[in-house]
Amino acid sequence: MNGENALGDFLKARRGRVRPGEAGVTSFGRRRVPGLRRDELARLAGVSQHYLTRLEQGTDRNPSPQVLNALASALRLNEDERAHLTALATPAPPAREHAAASDAVQQLIDSFGQTPAYVRDRRFDVLAANKLAMALSPLYTPGQNLVRGMFRDPTVRTLFPDWAQIAAQSVAALRAEADPRDPATTDLIAELLADGRFRDVWTAHDVRPTRDEVKRFHHPVVGPLTLRRETLAVAGADGQVIIAYQAAPETPSAYALARLL
């Protein structure tokens, strides 16, 4: 997603992360690469080294499903990484207009009361939010991009005590969920690659969709918060999800959230 050879870049990055011993490759003497050599991956996947070279260099970008499956197995990819590999090898569809959140979805999140909630798309643009979400952080204001804000807004680094971990998760989720064939997504990645911190995480090629998990905040007004993130897909809206943050009842975090109302 960050250039003209996303498939090849992904294959090379993941090849470099497979230890020869894990793949059953016997290694003798000093190795010049940390992971598998190109000829070793080709042999494991049952393809020619010449063909793998063409894939990695971007001169061939349309491997068959059988080849993709063989490469995924040889690279020891998990389910999320396999899905990403398949997406990278799929021809781009016609460009689609940026869809807005529906009025019904806005009404739904407004009804959540003491639960901050917002709607984002697969490019991590915030499409809608309730008042409590925007009080929790300006990052959740409609029109913001969550990944851009994670790296470009200095206040976000103080908002999240675990900023480095959350930033890495955000980048891995963007890689997993964004459409790699979307021109606007490509433009976003190109813009963010100017930031060295983003570039270091992006080039790791980690793939991990957003999951329901606990996140820590340090709000400038109400102080520490420990909230559980819940992710709900919006039916009939391609890639749109509702992100809601819940505090355990009768905890300091619940009382702190109430003070934001």
Short mmCIF file of C-alpha atoms in Angstrom, two decimals:
data_model
loop_
_atom_site.label_atom_id
_atom_site.label_comp_id
_atom_site.label_asym_id
_atom_site.label_seq_id
_atom_site.Cartn_x
_atom_site.Cartn_y
_atom_site.Cartn_z
CA MET A 1 0.00 0.00 0.00
CA ASN A 2 2.95 2.32 0.21
CA GLY A 3 4.13 2.08 -3.37
CA GLU A 4 3.98 0.26 -6.65
CA ASN A 5 5.13 -3.11 -5.33
CA ALA A 6 3.09 -3.82 -2.20
CA LEU A 7 2.85 -7.56 -2.89
CA GLY A 8 6.60 -7.93 -3.45
CA ASP A 9 7.44 -5.81 -0.41
CA PHE A 10 5.20 -7.95 1.78
CA LEU A 11 6.71 -11.21 0.51
CA LYS A 12 10.26 -9.99 1.08
CA ALA A 13 9.48 -8.68 4.54
CA ARG A 14 7.81 -11.88 5.66
CA ARG A 15 10.53 -14.03 4.11
CA GLY A 16 13.04 -12.18 6.25
CA ARG A 17 11.12 -13.09 9.40
CA VAL A 18 11.01 -16.88 8.96
CA ARG A 19 13.88 -18.61 10.70
CA PRO A 20 15.30 -21.45 8.59
CA GLY A 21 15.00 -23.94 11.46
CA GLU A 22 11.30 -23.12 11.91
CA ALA A 23 10.69 -23.92 8.25
CA GLY A 24 12.69 -27.15 8.35
CA VAL A 25 15.56 -25.69 6.34
CA THR A 26 19.01 -26.96 7.27
CA SER A 27 21.51 -24.13 7.42
CA PHE A 28 25.29 -24.49 7.18
CA GLY A 29 27.86 -21.80 7.85
CA ARG A 30 27.26 -18.08 8.02
CA ARG A 31 24.08 -16.73 6.45
CA ARG A 32 23.88 -13.37 4.70
CA VAL A 33 20.14 -12.91 5.37
CA PRO A 34 18.29 -13.18 8.72
CA GLY A 35 15.41 -15.24 7.36
CA LEU A 36 14.86 -17.49 4.38
CA ARG A 37 16.80 -16.99 1.19
CA ARG A 38 14.77 -16.56 -1.95
CA ASP A 39 15.75 -19.99 -3.27
CA GLU A 40 14.72 -21.58 0.04
CA LEU A 41 11.26 -19.99 0.00
CA ALA A 42 10.81 -20.97 -3.66
CA ARG A 43 11.66 -24.57 -2.85
CA LEU A 44 9.33 -24.67 0.16
CA ALA A 45 6.47 -23.17 -1.85
CA GLY A 46 7.05 -25.39 -4.89
CA VAL A 47 7.65 -22.52 -7.32
CA SER A 48 10.71 -21.61 -9.33
CA GLN A 49 13.19 -19.11 -7.94
CA HIS A 50 12.82 -17.12 -11.15
CA TYR A 51 9.06 -16.82 -10.63
CA LEU A 52 9.46 -15.82 -6.97
CA THR A 53 11.96 -13.18 -8.07
CA ARG A 54 9.38 -11.78 -10.49
CA LEU A 55 6.79 -11.63 -7.69
CA GLU A 56 9.14 -9.91 -5.26
CA GLN A 57 10.34 -7.43 -7.88
CA GLY A 58 6.79 -6.63 -9.00
CA THR A 59 7.13 -7.78 -12.60
CA ASP A 60 4.44 -10.40 -11.94
CA ARG A 61 1.57 -9.37 -9.68
CA ASN A 62 -1.11 -11.95 -10.34
CA PRO A 63 -0.16 -15.26 -8.72
CA SER A 64 -2.80 -17.96 -8.73
CA PRO A 65 -4.71 -18.87 -5.55
CA GLN A 66 -2.69 -22.08 -5.43
CA VAL A 67 0.61 -20.18 -5.47
CA LEU A 68 -0.65 -17.73 -2.84
CA ASN A 69 -1.68 -20.61 -0.59
CA ALA A 70 1.70 -22.30 -1.02
CA LEU A 71 3.56 -19.09 -0.25
CA ALA A 72 1.38 -18.40 2.78
CA SER A 73 2.09 -21.86 4.15
CA ALA A 74 5.82 -21.59 3.52
CA LEU A 75 5.90 -18.17 5.17
CA ARG A 76 3.90 -19.50 8.13
CA LEU A 77 1.29 -16.76 7.79
CA ASN A 78 -1.66 -16.66 10.15
CA GLU A 79 -5.25 -16.20 8.98
CA ASP A 80 -5.09 -12.39 9.03
CA GLU A 81 -1.80 -12.33 7.12
CA ARG A 82 -3.14 -14.79 4.51
CA ALA A 83 -6.14 -12.53 3.92
CA HIS A 84 -3.83 -9.56 3.48
CA LEU A 85 -1.63 -11.45 1.01
CA THR A 86 -4.70 -12.37 -1.03
CA ALA A 87 -5.91 -8.75 -1.04
CA LEU A 88 -2.55 -7.54 -2.31
CA ALA A 89 -2.76 -9.93 -5.25
CA THR A 90 -6.35 -9.03 -6.17
CA PRO A 91 -6.94 -6.59 -9.07
CA ALA A 92 -8.18 -3.16 -8.02
CA PRO A 93 -11.96 -2.52 -8.29
CA PRO A 94 -13.40 0.73 -9.62
CA ALA A 95 -12.81 3.63 -7.22
CA ARG A 96 -15.66 4.20 -4.78
CA GLU A 97 -16.87 7.41 -3.22
CA HIS A 98 -16.15 7.96 0.45
CA ALA A 99 -19.35 6.89 2.26
CA ALA A 100 -20.71 8.84 5.22
CA ALA A 101 -22.21 7.33 8.35
CA SER A 102 -25.99 7.17 8.21
CA ASP A 103 -28.27 9.29 10.37
CA ALA A 104 -29.55 6.09 12.00
CA VAL A 105 -26.05 5.12 13.08
CA GLN A 106 -25.45 8.64 14.46
CA GLN A 107 -28.68 8.35 16.46
CA LEU A 108 -27.58 4.96 17.75
CA ILE A 109 -24.23 6.12 19.12
CA ASP A 110 -25.85 9.27 20.54
CA SER A 111 -28.15 6.98 22.54
CA PHE A 112 -25.25 5.20 24.22
CA GLY A 113 -25.31 7.68 27.13
CA GLN A 114 -22.24 7.00 29.25
CA THR A 115 -20.33 5.14 26.54
CA PRO A 116 -17.96 7.01 24.21
CA ALA A 117 -18.52 5.77 20.67
CA TYR A 118 -17.53 6.73 17.17
CA VAL A 119 -17.78 5.32 13.64
CA ARG A 120 -14.76 4.81 11.41
CA ASP A 121 -14.22 3.34 7.97
CA ARG A 122 -11.57 0.89 6.79
CA ARG A 123 -9.18 3.80 6.09
CA PHE A 124 -9.56 4.77 9.78
CA ASP A 125 -11.30 8.05 8.98
CA VAL A 126 -13.74 9.05 11.74
CA LEU A 127 -17.18 9.45 10.17
CA ALA A 128 -19.36 10.13 13.22
CA ALA A 129 -18.99 10.37 17.00
CA ASN A 130 -21.05 11.05 20.09
CA LYS A 131 -20.25 13.90 22.45
CA LEU A 132 -18.59 11.70 25.04
CA ALA A 133 -16.17 10.26 22.47
CA MET A 134 -15.13 13.76 21.42
CA ALA A 135 -14.75 14.72 25.08
CA LEU A 136 -12.55 11.67 25.58
CA SER A 137 -10.25 12.89 22.79
CA PRO A 138 -10.37 15.31 19.83
CA LEU A 139 -8.86 12.38 17.91
CA TYR A 140 -12.40 10.97 17.75
CA THR A 141 -13.88 14.03 16.04
CA PRO A 142 -15.48 13.42 12.62
CA GLY A 143 -13.03 14.30 9.86
CA GLN A 144 -10.00 13.07 11.77
CA ASN A 145 -7.91 10.12 10.62
CA LEU A 146 -6.99 7.91 13.57
CA VAL A 147 -3.62 6.75 12.25
CA ARG A 148 -2.56 10.22 11.12
CA GLY A 149 -3.52 11.61 14.53
CA MET A 150 -1.67 8.82 16.30
CA PHE A 151 1.61 9.99 14.76
CA ARG A 152 1.04 13.68 13.98
CA ASP A 153 -0.86 14.94 17.05
CA PRO A 154 1.57 15.39 19.99
CA THR A 155 -1.27 15.35 22.53
CA VAL A 156 -2.08 11.75 21.60
CA ARG A 157 1.24 10.57 22.99
CA THR A 158 0.25 11.89 26.41
CA LEU A 159 -3.31 10.59 26.08
CA PHE A 160 -2.11 6.98 25.75
CA PRO A 161 0.41 5.83 28.39
CA ASP A 162 1.08 2.82 26.14
CA TRP A 163 1.48 4.95 23.03
CA ALA A 164 4.19 2.86 21.32
CA GLN A 165 2.14 -0.32 21.63
CA ILE A 166 -1.10 1.33 20.54
CA ALA A 167 0.61 3.06 17.61
CA ALA A 168 2.00 -0.28 16.41
CA GLN A 169 -1.43 -1.89 16.76
CA SER A 170 -3.03 0.96 14.80
CA VAL A 171 -0.60 0.52 11.92
CA ALA A 172 -1.05 -3.26 11.91
CA ALA A 173 -4.83 -2.79 11.90
CA LEU A 174 -4.65 -0.30 9.03
CA ARG A 175 -2.63 -2.81 7.02
CA ALA A 176 -5.13 -5.56 7.85
CA GLU A 177 -8.36 -3.64 7.26
CA ALA A 178 -7.69 -0.92 4.69
CA ASP A 179 -8.18 -1.67 1.01
CA PRO A 180 -4.66 -1.77 -0.47
CA ARG A 181 -6.13 -0.90 -3.88
CA ASP A 182 -7.81 2.32 -2.66
CA PRO A 183 -6.01 5.43 -4.02
CA ALA A 184 -6.90 7.51 -0.96
CA THR A 185 -5.38 4.87 1.29
CA THR A 186 -2.24 4.85 -0.83
CA ASP A 187 -2.03 8.64 -0.52
CA LEU A 188 -2.43 8.41 3.26
CA ILE A 189 0.39 5.88 3.57
CA ALA A 190 2.65 7.94 1.32
CA GLU A 191 2.02 11.00 3.49
CA LEU A 192 2.70 9.16 6.75
CA LEU A 193 5.89 7.53 5.51
CA ALA A 194 7.55 10.92 5.92
CA ASP A 195 7.31 10.30 9.67
CA GLY A 196 10.20 8.08 10.78
CA ARG A 197 8.23 6.57 13.66
CA PHE A 198 5.43 5.50 11.32
CA ARG A 199 7.90 4.27 8.72
CA ASP A 200 9.66 2.01 11.24
CA VAL A 201 6.38 0.34 12.21
CA TRP A 202 4.93 0.19 8.69
CA THR A 203 7.97 -1.53 7.20
CA ALA A 204 7.63 -4.34 9.76
CA HIS A 205 4.58 -5.49 7.71
CA ASP A 206 2.64 -6.64 10.77
CA VAL A 207 -1.01 -7.48 10.11
CA ARG A 208 -3.53 -7.46 12.97
CA PRO A 209 -7.19 -6.36 12.72
CA THR A 210 -8.75 -4.29 15.49
CA ARG A 211 -9.71 -6.46 18.43
CA ASP A 212 -11.84 -6.00 21.53
CA GLU A 213 -9.35 -5.28 24.30
CA VAL A 214 -8.54 -3.03 27.24
CA LYS A 215 -6.92 0.34 26.58
CA ARG A 216 -5.47 2.83 29.06
CA PHE A 217 -5.98 6.59 28.74
CA HIS A 218 -4.64 9.55 30.70
CA HIS A 219 -7.17 12.30 30.14
CA PRO A 220 -5.94 15.88 30.75
CA VAL A 221 -9.06 16.71 32.82
CA VAL A 222 -10.25 13.53 34.59
CA GLY A 223 -6.97 11.62 34.75
CA PRO A 224 -6.41 7.86 34.31
CA LEU A 225 -9.03 5.72 32.58
CA THR A 226 -9.08 2.00 31.86
CA LEU A 227 -11.68 1.22 29.19
CA ARG A 228 -12.61 -1.84 27.19
CA ARG A 229 -12.87 -1.30 23.44
CA GLU A 230 -15.72 -3.06 21.65
CA THR A 231 -15.93 -3.18 17.85
CA LEU A 232 -19.28 -3.55 16.06
CA ALA A 233 -19.63 -3.87 12.30
CA VAL A 234 -22.24 -1.62 10.67
CA ALA A 235 -24.45 -3.85 8.52
CA GLY A 236 -24.71 -2.78 4.88
CA ALA A 237 -21.90 -0.21 5.16
CA ASP A 238 -18.70 -1.50 3.61
CA GLY A 239 -15.92 -1.42 6.18
CA GLN A 240 -17.67 0.86 8.66
CA VAL A 241 -17.43 -0.11 12.33
CA ILE A 242 -18.62 1.38 15.61
CA ILE A 243 -15.90 1.63 18.24
CA ALA A 244 -17.27 1.92 21.78
CA TYR A 245 -15.31 2.28 25.03
CA GLN A 246 -16.84 0.88 28.21
CA ALA A 247 -15.75 1.28 31.81
CA ALA A 248 -16.46 -1.46 34.32
CA PRO A 249 -19.42 -0.39 36.51
CA GLU A 250 -18.70 1.46 39.74
CA THR A 251 -14.99 1.83 39.08
CA PRO A 252 -12.84 4.97 39.14
CA SER A 253 -12.88 4.91 35.33
CA ALA A 254 -16.69 4.88 35.28
CA TYR A 255 -16.83 7.85 37.65
CA ALA A 256 -14.21 9.67 35.58
CA LEU A 257 -16.21 9.15 32.39
CA ALA A 258 -19.32 10.52 34.10
CA ARG A 259 -17.43 13.75 34.82
CA LEU A 260 -16.88 14.21 31.09
CA LEU A 261 -20.62 14.33 30.38
#
